Tab-separated table of C-alpha atoms and ligand atoms in Angstrom:
chain	number	residue	atom	x	y	z
A	1	MET	CA	-114.252	62.404	53.863
A	2	ASN	CA	-113.916	59.538	51.223
A	3	ASP	CA	-110.541	57.644	52.458
A	4	LEU	CA	-109.662	56.948	48.844
A	5	LEU	CA	-110.618	58.906	45.372
A	6	ILE	CA	-110.069	57.187	42.169
A	7	ARG	CA	-110.537	59.635	39.267
A	8	ARG	CA	-111.178	58.994	35.223
A	9	ALA	CA	-110.774	55.436	35.516
A	10	ARG	CA	-112.384	53.214	32.699
A	11	LEU	CA	-114.280	49.868	33.488
A	12	MET	CA	-114.557	46.681	31.791
A	13	ASP	CA	-118.171	47.675	30.319
A	14	GLY	CA	-116.418	50.374	28.717
A	15	GLN	CA	-117.578	53.419	30.863
A	16	GLY	CA	-114.813	55.656	30.495
A	17	SER	CA	-114.012	58.491	32.704
A	18	VAL	CA	-115.871	57.004	35.882
A	19	ASP	CA	-114.719	58.182	39.412
A	20	VAL	CA	-115.101	56.020	42.144
A	21	SER	CA	-114.829	56.624	46.106
A	22	ILE	CA	-114.414	54.604	48.750
A	23	LYS	CA	-115.060	54.848	52.582
A	24	ASP	CA	-114.242	51.915	55.052
A	25	GLY	CA	-113.278	49.769	52.814
A	26	ARG	CA	-115.958	49.729	50.644
A	27	ILE	CA	-117.262	51.587	46.949
A	28	LEU	CA	-119.025	54.112	48.240
A	29	ALA	CA	-120.407	55.733	44.621
A	30	ALA	CA	-118.911	54.882	41.022
A	31	GLY	CA	-119.840	57.626	38.208
A	32	ASN	CA	-119.127	60.360	36.779
A	33	ASN	CA	-117.881	63.155	38.777
A	34	VAL	CA	-118.482	61.812	41.899
A	35	ALA	CA	-118.252	64.809	44.354
A	36	GLY	CA	-116.294	64.843	47.645
A	37	SER	CA	-112.605	65.006	49.154
A	38	ALA	CA	-110.550	62.277	50.054
A	39	ARG	CA	-107.567	61.328	52.371
A	40	GLN	CA	-106.213	59.566	49.193
A	41	MET	CA	-106.034	60.657	45.547
A	42	VAL	CA	-105.185	58.217	42.394
A	43	ASP	CA	-105.627	59.456	38.745
A	44	ALA	CA	-105.899	56.666	36.779
A	45	SER	CA	-105.689	58.791	33.664
A	46	GLY	CA	-108.212	56.542	31.367
A	47	ARG	CA	-106.608	53.318	32.622
A	48	LEU	CA	-108.981	50.190	32.926
A	49	LEU	CA	-109.918	49.840	36.718
A	50	ILE	CA	-111.279	45.780	37.274
A	51	PRO	CA	-111.873	44.078	40.500
A	52	ALA	CA	-108.286	42.045	42.180
A	53	PHE	CA	-107.925	39.099	40.602
A	54	ILE	CA	-108.688	36.085	42.800
A	55	ASP	CA	-106.134	32.855	42.297
A	56	ALA	CA	-109.113	30.325	43.498
A	57	HIS	CA	-106.872	27.252	43.069
A	58	THR	CA	-103.128	27.354	44.296
A	59	HIS	CA	-100.712	24.674	46.656
A	60	LEU	CA	-98.934	27.233	48.839
A	61	ASP	CA	-97.120	24.245	50.379
A	62	LYS	CA	-95.973	22.893	47.476
A	63	ALA	CA	-94.775	25.962	45.738
A	64	LEU	CA	-91.320	27.119	45.198
A	65	THR	CA	-90.158	23.409	45.626
A	66	ALA	CA	-89.094	22.554	41.863
A	67	PRO	CA	-87.305	19.710	42.132
A	68	GLU	CA	-83.529	20.142	40.154
A	69	GLY	CA	-84.163	17.023	37.810
A	70	GLY	CA	-87.678	17.552	36.716
A	71	VAL	CA	-90.397	15.147	36.712
A	72	GLY	CA	-92.089	13.299	33.629
A	73	SER	CA	-95.725	13.426	34.957
A	74	LEU	CA	-98.826	13.817	37.589
A	75	GLU	CA	-98.054	10.908	38.928
A	76	GLU	CA	-94.171	11.715	39.738
A	77	ALA	CA	-94.997	14.819	40.827
A	78	ILE	CA	-97.236	13.455	43.471
A	79	GLU	CA	-94.660	11.140	44.345
A	80	ASP	CA	-92.131	13.633	44.833
A	81	PHE	CA	-94.301	15.880	46.926
A	82	GLN	CA	-94.777	12.654	49.454
A	83	ARG	CA	-91.562	11.773	49.355
A	84	ARG	CA	-90.287	15.403	50.819
A	85	SER	CA	-93.323	15.848	52.701
A	86	LYS	CA	-91.473	14.203	56.024
A	87	ASP	CA	-89.011	16.843	55.613
A	88	ILE	CA	-91.172	19.631	55.677
A	89	ASP	CA	-91.413	21.774	58.486
A	90	ARG	CA	-93.368	24.648	59.521
A	91	GLY	CA	-90.692	27.665	59.137
A	92	ASP	CA	-90.295	26.657	55.282
A	93	LEU	CA	-94.124	26.296	54.782
A	94	LEU	CA	-94.254	29.915	56.199
A	95	GLU	CA	-91.628	31.189	54.329
A	96	ARG	CA	-92.588	30.134	50.819
A	97	GLY	CA	-95.783	30.703	51.410
A	98	ARG	CA	-94.958	34.248	52.223
A	99	ARG	CA	-92.872	34.752	49.324
A	100	VAL	CA	-96.346	33.848	46.987
A	101	LEU	CA	-98.489	35.839	48.997
A	102	ARG	CA	-96.175	38.987	48.506
A	103	LEU	CA	-95.517	37.971	44.779
A	104	ALA	CA	-99.140	37.600	44.109
A	105	LEU	CA	-100.303	40.685	45.789
A	106	ARG	CA	-97.718	42.688	43.837
A	107	HIS	CA	-99.900	41.350	40.626
A	108	GLY	CA	-102.734	42.469	42.084
A	109	THR	CA	-104.519	38.996	43.688
A	110	THR	CA	-106.005	40.100	46.783
A	111	ILE	CA	-108.041	36.774	47.280
A	112	MET	CA	-106.276	33.308	47.285
A	113	ARG	CA	-107.842	30.106	47.812
A	114	THR	CA	-105.350	27.247	48.849
A	115	HIS	CA	-105.269	23.586	48.795
A	116	ILE	CA	-103.275	22.328	51.644
A	117	THR	CA	-102.419	18.295	51.756
A	118	VAL	CA	-103.262	16.454	54.868
A	119	SER	CA	-101.339	13.414	55.238
A	120	GLU	CA	-99.928	10.876	57.171
A	121	ASN	CA	-96.283	12.215	56.100
A	122	LEU	CA	-97.026	15.648	56.387
A	123	GLY	CA	-99.692	15.849	58.991
A	124	LEU	CA	-101.235	18.910	59.972
A	125	ARG	CA	-98.066	21.210	59.552
A	126	GLY	CA	-99.241	22.552	56.052
A	127	ILE	CA	-102.860	23.495	57.626
A	128	GLU	CA	-101.383	24.814	60.498
A	129	ALA	CA	-99.167	27.067	58.917
A	130	ALA	CA	-101.409	28.200	56.091
A	131	LEU	CA	-104.314	29.329	59.235
A	132	GLU	CA	-101.005	30.965	60.485
A	133	LEU	CA	-100.650	32.496	57.349
A	134	ARG	CA	-104.520	33.598	56.487
A	135	GLU	CA	-103.980	35.901	59.778
A	136	GLU	CA	-100.883	36.973	59.008
A	137	PHE	CA	-101.822	38.059	55.546
A	138	ALA	CA	-105.384	39.374	56.852
A	139	GLY	CA	-106.420	42.273	54.724
A	140	LYS	CA	-103.503	42.112	52.311
A	141	VAL	CA	-104.535	38.358	50.611
A	142	ASP	CA	-107.814	37.029	52.152
A	143	LEU	CA	-106.721	33.335	51.952
A	144	GLN	CA	-109.228	30.399	52.251
A	145	VAL	CA	-107.735	27.039	53.244
A	146	ILE	CA	-109.151	23.887	52.159
A	147	ALA	CA	-107.758	20.322	53.451
A	148	MET	CA	-106.698	18.278	50.808
A	149	CYS	CA	-106.966	14.441	50.781
A	150	SER	CA	-105.912	11.858	48.338
A	151	GLY	CA	-104.029	8.511	47.947
A	152	PRO	CA	-104.211	5.704	46.153
A	153	GLU	CA	-105.934	3.682	48.892
A	154	PRO	CA	-109.221	1.780	48.508
A	155	GLU	CA	-110.867	4.748	50.981
A	156	PRO	CA	-109.215	7.422	53.614
A	157	THR	CA	-107.305	5.264	56.423
A	158	ALA	CA	-108.279	5.702	59.672
A	159	PRO	CA	-105.486	7.897	60.713
A	160	LEU	CA	-106.101	9.846	57.518
A	161	LYS	CA	-109.527	10.756	58.467
A	162	GLU	CA	-108.718	11.565	62.183
A	163	LEU	CA	-106.224	14.405	60.847
A	164	LEU	CA	-108.620	15.981	58.682
A	165	GLU	CA	-111.225	16.309	61.340
A	166	GLU	CA	-108.599	17.925	63.058
A	167	ALA	CA	-108.217	20.226	59.872
A	168	LEU	CA	-111.684	21.201	60.256
A	169	ARG	CA	-111.686	21.610	64.075
A	170	LEU	CA	-108.911	23.849	63.369
A	171	GLY	CA	-110.752	26.257	61.121
A	172	ALA	CA	-110.137	25.214	57.451
A	173	ASP	CA	-112.595	26.598	55.305
A	174	GLY	CA	-113.306	23.546	53.431
A	175	LEU	CA	-112.272	20.017	52.247
A	176	GLY	CA	-110.864	19.067	49.036
A	177	GLY	CA	-109.038	15.849	47.299
A	178	ALA	CA	-108.151	13.700	44.413
A	179	PRO	CA	-110.738	11.248	44.356
A	180	HIS	CA	-110.196	9.614	41.007
A	181	LEU	CA	-106.361	8.632	42.146
A	182	SER	CA	-108.026	5.845	44.024
A	183	GLU	CA	-109.989	2.513	42.722
A	184	GLY	CA	-112.254	3.824	45.343
A	185	MET	CA	-113.359	7.192	44.308
A	186	LYS	CA	-116.640	6.612	45.525
A	187	LEU	CA	-115.837	5.854	48.734
A	188	TRP	CA	-113.239	9.013	49.111
A	189	VAL	CA	-116.280	11.445	47.652
A	190	ASP	CA	-118.762	9.706	50.341
A	191	TYR	CA	-116.304	10.558	52.881
A	192	ILE	CA	-115.821	13.978	51.835
A	193	PHE	CA	-119.021	15.295	51.395
A	194	ALA	CA	-119.982	13.014	54.699
A	195	LEU	CA	-117.144	15.175	56.343
A	196	ALA	CA	-117.935	18.286	54.638
A	197	GLY	CA	-121.575	18.407	55.724
A	198	LYS	CA	-120.646	17.538	59.335
A	199	TYR	CA	-118.820	20.701	59.730
A	200	GLY	CA	-120.841	22.635	57.133
A	201	VAL	CA	-117.706	23.632	55.061
A	202	VAL	CA	-117.487	23.800	51.563
A	203	ILE	CA	-115.994	21.253	49.164
A	204	ASP	CA	-113.481	21.910	46.307
A	205	LEU	CA	-112.384	18.537	44.500
A	206	HIS	CA	-109.710	18.050	41.592
A	207	ALA	CA	-111.865	15.793	39.002
A	208	ASP	CA	-110.198	13.743	36.091
A	209	GLU	CA	-107.200	15.036	35.901
A	210	THR	CA	-106.635	12.283	33.544
A	211	ASP	CA	-105.418	11.825	29.720
A	212	SER	CA	-107.824	9.356	29.418
A	213	PRO	CA	-111.437	10.077	28.577
A	214	SER	CA	-112.932	9.627	32.058
A	215	VAL	CA	-115.975	11.570	33.650
A	216	ALA	CA	-116.520	9.233	36.472
A	217	SER	CA	-115.733	11.178	39.191
A	218	LEU	CA	-117.201	14.612	37.605
A	219	GLU	CA	-120.648	12.583	37.174
A	220	TYR	CA	-120.415	11.161	40.757
A	221	ILE	CA	-119.802	14.322	42.271
A	222	ALA	CA	-122.657	16.189	40.810
A	223	ALA	CA	-124.993	13.277	42.028
A	224	LYS	CA	-123.848	13.528	45.540
A	225	THR	CA	-124.240	17.280	45.676
A	226	LEU	CA	-127.398	16.976	44.652
A	227	GLU	CA	-128.182	14.010	47.296
A	228	ASN	CA	-126.708	16.479	49.900
A	229	GLY	CA	-128.221	19.549	48.902
A	230	TYR	CA	-125.172	20.879	48.007
A	231	GLN	CA	-125.726	23.276	44.870
A	232	GLY	CA	-123.446	26.151	45.077
A	233	ARG	CA	-120.539	25.026	47.278
A	234	VAL	CA	-119.259	22.328	45.397
A	235	VAL	CA	-116.180	23.076	42.966
A	236	ALA	CA	-114.461	20.479	40.809
A	237	ASP	CA	-111.072	21.415	39.200
A	238	HIS	CA	-108.974	20.050	36.020
A	239	CYS	CA	-111.658	17.822	34.762
A	240	CYS	CA	-109.180	16.853	31.911
A	241	GLY	CA	-110.996	13.465	31.024
A	242	LEU	CA	-113.663	15.894	30.299
A	243	ALA	CA	-112.191	16.942	27.193
A	244	ALA	CA	-111.503	13.610	25.764
A	245	VAL	CA	-114.595	11.988	26.066
A	246	ASP	CA	-117.018	11.554	22.977
A	247	ALA	CA	-119.712	14.542	22.340
A	248	ALA	CA	-122.685	12.725	23.834
A	249	THR	CA	-121.058	12.260	27.249
A	250	ALA	CA	-119.754	15.455	27.662
A	251	GLU	CA	-123.132	16.999	26.793
A	252	ARG	CA	-124.368	14.384	29.480
A	253	THR	CA	-121.780	15.376	32.027
A	254	ILE	CA	-122.244	19.083	31.671
A	255	ALA	CA	-125.418	19.399	31.590
A	256	ALA	CA	-125.581	17.305	35.208
A	257	VAL	CA	-122.356	19.886	36.319
A	258	LYS	CA	-125.090	22.700	35.573
A	259	GLU	CA	-127.997	21.031	37.481
A	260	ALA	CA	-125.831	20.706	40.255
A	261	GLY	CA	-124.915	24.128	40.701
A	262	ILE	CA	-121.000	23.017	40.417
A	263	SER	CA	-118.250	25.697	39.102
A	264	ILE	CA	-115.160	24.274	37.445
A	265	ILE	CA	-111.643	25.924	37.810
A	266	THR	CA	-109.877	24.913	34.861
A	267	LEU	CA	-106.124	25.131	35.212
A	268	PRO	CA	-104.661	25.062	31.577
A	269	SER	CA	-101.039	26.402	32.382
A	270	CYS	CA	-100.181	23.347	34.762
A	271	ASN	CA	-101.895	20.972	32.791
A	272	LEU	CA	-100.488	22.070	29.272
A	273	TYR	CA	-96.716	21.112	31.087
A	274	LEU	CA	-97.881	17.959	33.039
A	275	MET	CA	-100.131	15.779	30.717
A	276	GLY	CA	-99.714	13.542	27.591
A	277	ARG	CA	-96.302	12.948	28.785
A	278	GLN	CA	-96.668	9.661	26.966
A	279	ASP	CA	-97.794	11.142	23.746
A	280	GLN	CA	-95.506	11.755	20.508
A	281	GLY	CA	-96.918	14.183	17.912
A	282	LEU	CA	-99.815	15.397	19.148
A	283	VAL	CA	-99.798	15.845	22.437
A	284	ARG	CA	-102.988	15.752	24.627
A	285	ARG	CA	-103.324	19.236	26.375
A	286	GLY	CA	-105.399	18.158	28.973
A	287	VAL	CA	-107.273	21.153	29.181
A	288	THR	CA	-111.207	20.516	30.090
A	289	ARG	CA	-114.367	21.825	27.510
A	290	VAL	CA	-114.647	25.580	28.353
A	291	ARG	CA	-116.642	26.877	25.819
A	292	GLU	CA	-118.996	23.987	26.177
A	293	LEU	CA	-119.403	24.386	30.011
A	294	GLN	CA	-120.010	28.116	29.793
A	295	ALA	CA	-122.319	27.663	26.545
A	296	ALA	CA	-124.446	25.557	29.012
A	297	GLY	CA	-124.241	28.212	31.733
A	298	VAL	CA	-121.909	26.456	33.908
A	299	ASN	CA	-119.343	28.852	35.585
A	300	VAL	CA	-115.852	28.603	35.041
A	301	ALA	CA	-112.891	30.386	36.316
A	302	TYR	CA	-109.166	29.308	35.772
A	303	ALA	CA	-106.488	29.329	38.503
A	304	SER	CA	-102.716	29.022	38.442
A	305	ASP	CA	-102.579	25.890	40.293
A	306	ASN	CA	-99.301	25.252	41.189
A	307	ILE	CA	-95.929	27.678	41.163
A	308	ARG	CA	-92.615	26.603	40.307
A	309	ASP	CA	-92.798	23.162	42.141
A	310	ALA	CA	-92.363	19.609	40.718
A	311	PHE	CA	-96.041	19.693	39.105
A	312	ARG	CA	-94.866	22.972	37.143
A	313	PRO	CA	-91.742	24.720	37.220
A	314	PHE	CA	-93.025	27.759	36.144
A	315	GLY	CA	-95.332	30.565	37.493
A	316	ASN	CA	-95.237	33.993	39.084
A	317	ALA	CA	-98.223	34.471	40.693
A	318	ASP	CA	-99.619	36.434	38.159
A	319	MET	CA	-102.810	36.050	36.972
A	320	LEU	CA	-102.647	38.487	33.981
A	321	GLU	CA	-99.672	36.592	32.738
A	322	GLU	CA	-102.084	32.724	33.333
A	323	ALA	CA	-104.752	34.665	31.529
A	324	LEU	CA	-102.816	34.904	28.683
A	325	ILE	CA	-102.075	31.294	28.902
A	326	THR	CA	-105.329	30.466	29.331
A	327	ALA	CA	-106.747	32.816	26.420
A	328	GLN	CA	-103.800	31.029	24.015
A	329	VAL	CA	-104.651	27.499	25.113
A	330	LEU	CA	-108.493	28.310	24.960
A	331	GLN	CA	-108.195	30.123	21.338
A	332	MET	CA	-110.145	33.056	22.521
A	333	GLY	CA	-108.695	35.711	21.270
A	334	THR	CA	-111.349	38.530	20.094
A	335	SER	CA	-111.616	41.511	22.310
A	336	ALA	CA	-115.299	40.151	23.722
A	337	GLU	CA	-113.536	36.369	24.714
A	338	LEU	CA	-110.502	38.227	25.901
A	339	GLU	CA	-113.035	40.570	28.438
A	340	GLN	CA	-114.211	36.743	29.094
A	341	VAL	CA	-110.903	35.773	30.050
A	342	ILE	CA	-110.504	38.574	32.508
A	343	LYS	CA	-113.826	37.887	34.244
A	344	MET	CA	-112.709	34.060	34.483
A	345	GLY	CA	-110.165	35.373	36.668
A	346	THR	CA	-112.249	37.813	38.341
A	347	TYR	CA	-116.191	37.610	38.868
A	348	ASN	CA	-116.166	33.962	38.223
A	349	ALA	CA	-113.351	33.143	40.778
A	350	ALA	CA	-115.588	34.903	42.974
A	351	ALA	CA	-118.487	33.001	42.323
A	352	ALA	CA	-116.904	29.579	42.591
A	353	ILE	CA	-115.311	30.698	46.061
A	354	GLY	CA	-118.916	32.051	47.482
A	355	LEU	CA	-117.895	35.578	47.598
A	356	GLN	CA	-120.488	38.014	47.766
A	357	ASP	CA	-119.602	41.369	48.090
A	358	TYR	CA	-117.180	41.297	45.111
A	359	GLY	CA	-116.924	43.665	41.895
A	360	VAL	CA	-116.870	47.487	41.239
A	361	ARG	CA	-120.067	48.294	42.350
A	362	VAL	CA	-121.376	50.744	44.963
A	363	GLY	CA	-121.186	48.137	48.597
A	364	ALA	CA	-118.866	46.362	46.980
A	365	ARG	CA	-115.589	45.598	49.247
A	366	ALA	CA	-113.193	47.863	47.188
A	367	ASP	CA	-110.324	45.268	46.073
A	368	LEU	CA	-109.310	46.711	42.736
A	369	VAL	CA	-106.452	46.740	40.173
A	370	LEU	CA	-105.695	49.649	38.069
A	371	LEU	CA	-104.018	48.217	34.763
A	372	ASP	CA	-102.173	50.263	32.487
A	373	ALA	CA	-104.054	49.245	29.809
A	374	THR	CA	-107.410	50.626	28.775
A	375	THR	CA	-108.877	47.240	27.697
A	376	PRO	CA	-109.338	43.678	28.577
A	377	ALA	CA	-107.459	43.177	25.286
A	378	GLY	CA	-104.802	45.307	25.628
A	379	ALA	CA	-104.052	44.546	29.376
A	380	ILE	CA	-103.711	40.580	28.460
A	381	ILE	CA	-101.830	41.119	24.987
A	382	GLY	CA	-99.477	43.740	26.672
A	383	GLN	CA	-98.820	41.602	29.840
A	384	VAL	CA	-98.854	45.286	31.419
A	385	GLU	CA	-98.215	46.603	34.364
A	386	LYS	CA	-100.728	46.384	37.316
A	387	VAL	CA	-100.277	50.326	38.341
A	388	CYS	CA	-101.998	49.991	41.592
A	389	VAL	CA	-103.601	47.575	43.613
A	390	ILE	CA	-106.177	48.231	46.317
A	391	LYS	CA	-107.241	46.217	49.395
A	392	GLY	CA	-109.933	46.888	51.332
A	393	GLY	CA	-110.146	50.049	50.508
A	394	ARG	CA	-106.447	51.328	50.932
A	395	VAL	CA	-103.454	51.327	48.104
A	396	ALA	CA	-101.731	48.084	48.865
A	397	VAL	CA	-99.191	48.080	46.197
A	398	ARG	CA	-97.962	51.080	43.582
A	399	ASN	CA	-96.146	49.696	40.732
A	400	ASP	CA	-96.112	52.792	38.717
A	401	LYS	CA	-92.322	53.867	38.408
A	402	LYS	CA	-91.855	53.943	34.462
A	403	SER	CA	-89.131	52.333	32.718
A	404	ASP	CA	-87.924	53.703	29.885
A	405	ILE	CA	-85.899	52.175	26.781
A	406	ILE	CA	-83.287	54.009	26.009
A	407	ILE	CA	-82.106	52.734	23.010
B	1	ZN	ZN1	-104.594	21.454	42.474
């Protein structure tokens, strides 16, 4: 007997009335009139069934800490977190992390990658809390933990290096940072590649998150990726500076990114709020060249980045909400483009963070979302309900209580 049978679903490729059977957490069969009984049944009634959302770039240690007075720029937001880091304790980190993870699951995200700051002020408290949350939410929201280091210093300090090694020994899944924030960018990148290589972990770096025309860190990361044989295991985030450089520089950089097998994660909702703060009139938006990257065959995903903190006071840990913001700013509005946006928050995100057994296909892990729409365009434009969220073959969330407008 199957564990779960989903009847009469519509898939993203336009196939209608598909049945999906699930056993031992994996998709056993998908097709018309799949036979067999199941312990649990979900009648999709023609609604759209997609693989669960993946929020591939968040900051759980910062989430839900929005300062009352707001901030004026990326630099001020970084300072704000740095200042309050000394007072952030484990209990606070766990409590806020739980709230975000529950909210994410409610909105159909079953896999999340979080960057967690390692610094002399915060120590390893953020990492320890995130690793505890990874255990606690196993089977609900799979969490990947990236130990993130950054600073204005010309290179990582000795105490910071010790903390980063310890973060990896404790079990962090990868290394990250924001090397463009330092004049010694190359030394930070060199260190991160060396340490990641030593522990065999993935690399996920904030790159050129600046209004200035700059691809310095992205180009260097691409070169180091090739040099270290790290193709397919490196993600570069933001890449705002790529939007501001001239066309020839952009073309050269994008070719290097493609050759290095780097995935790009764009974070439009956060950058729209943070970037171009000194501009008046035509305010720069800080969103990278997604169309050109995709045209060159680079894997591009979107993610939510900051959720109600100094970097961005908005966000509901809702990848469908982020899809709407992404589609709007990228001017992707046709049915085909909106399907592409949904794929950026699902399949492309899976490729970026190295998931093999993902998708609505036989043998894949049964992480699925049933949306109250028949097409990706309808789901994004209507901001529809995630009727049912399935994690590892089990119904994890039901949001199908109808609400009627009376007048
Ligand atoms: Zn970030």
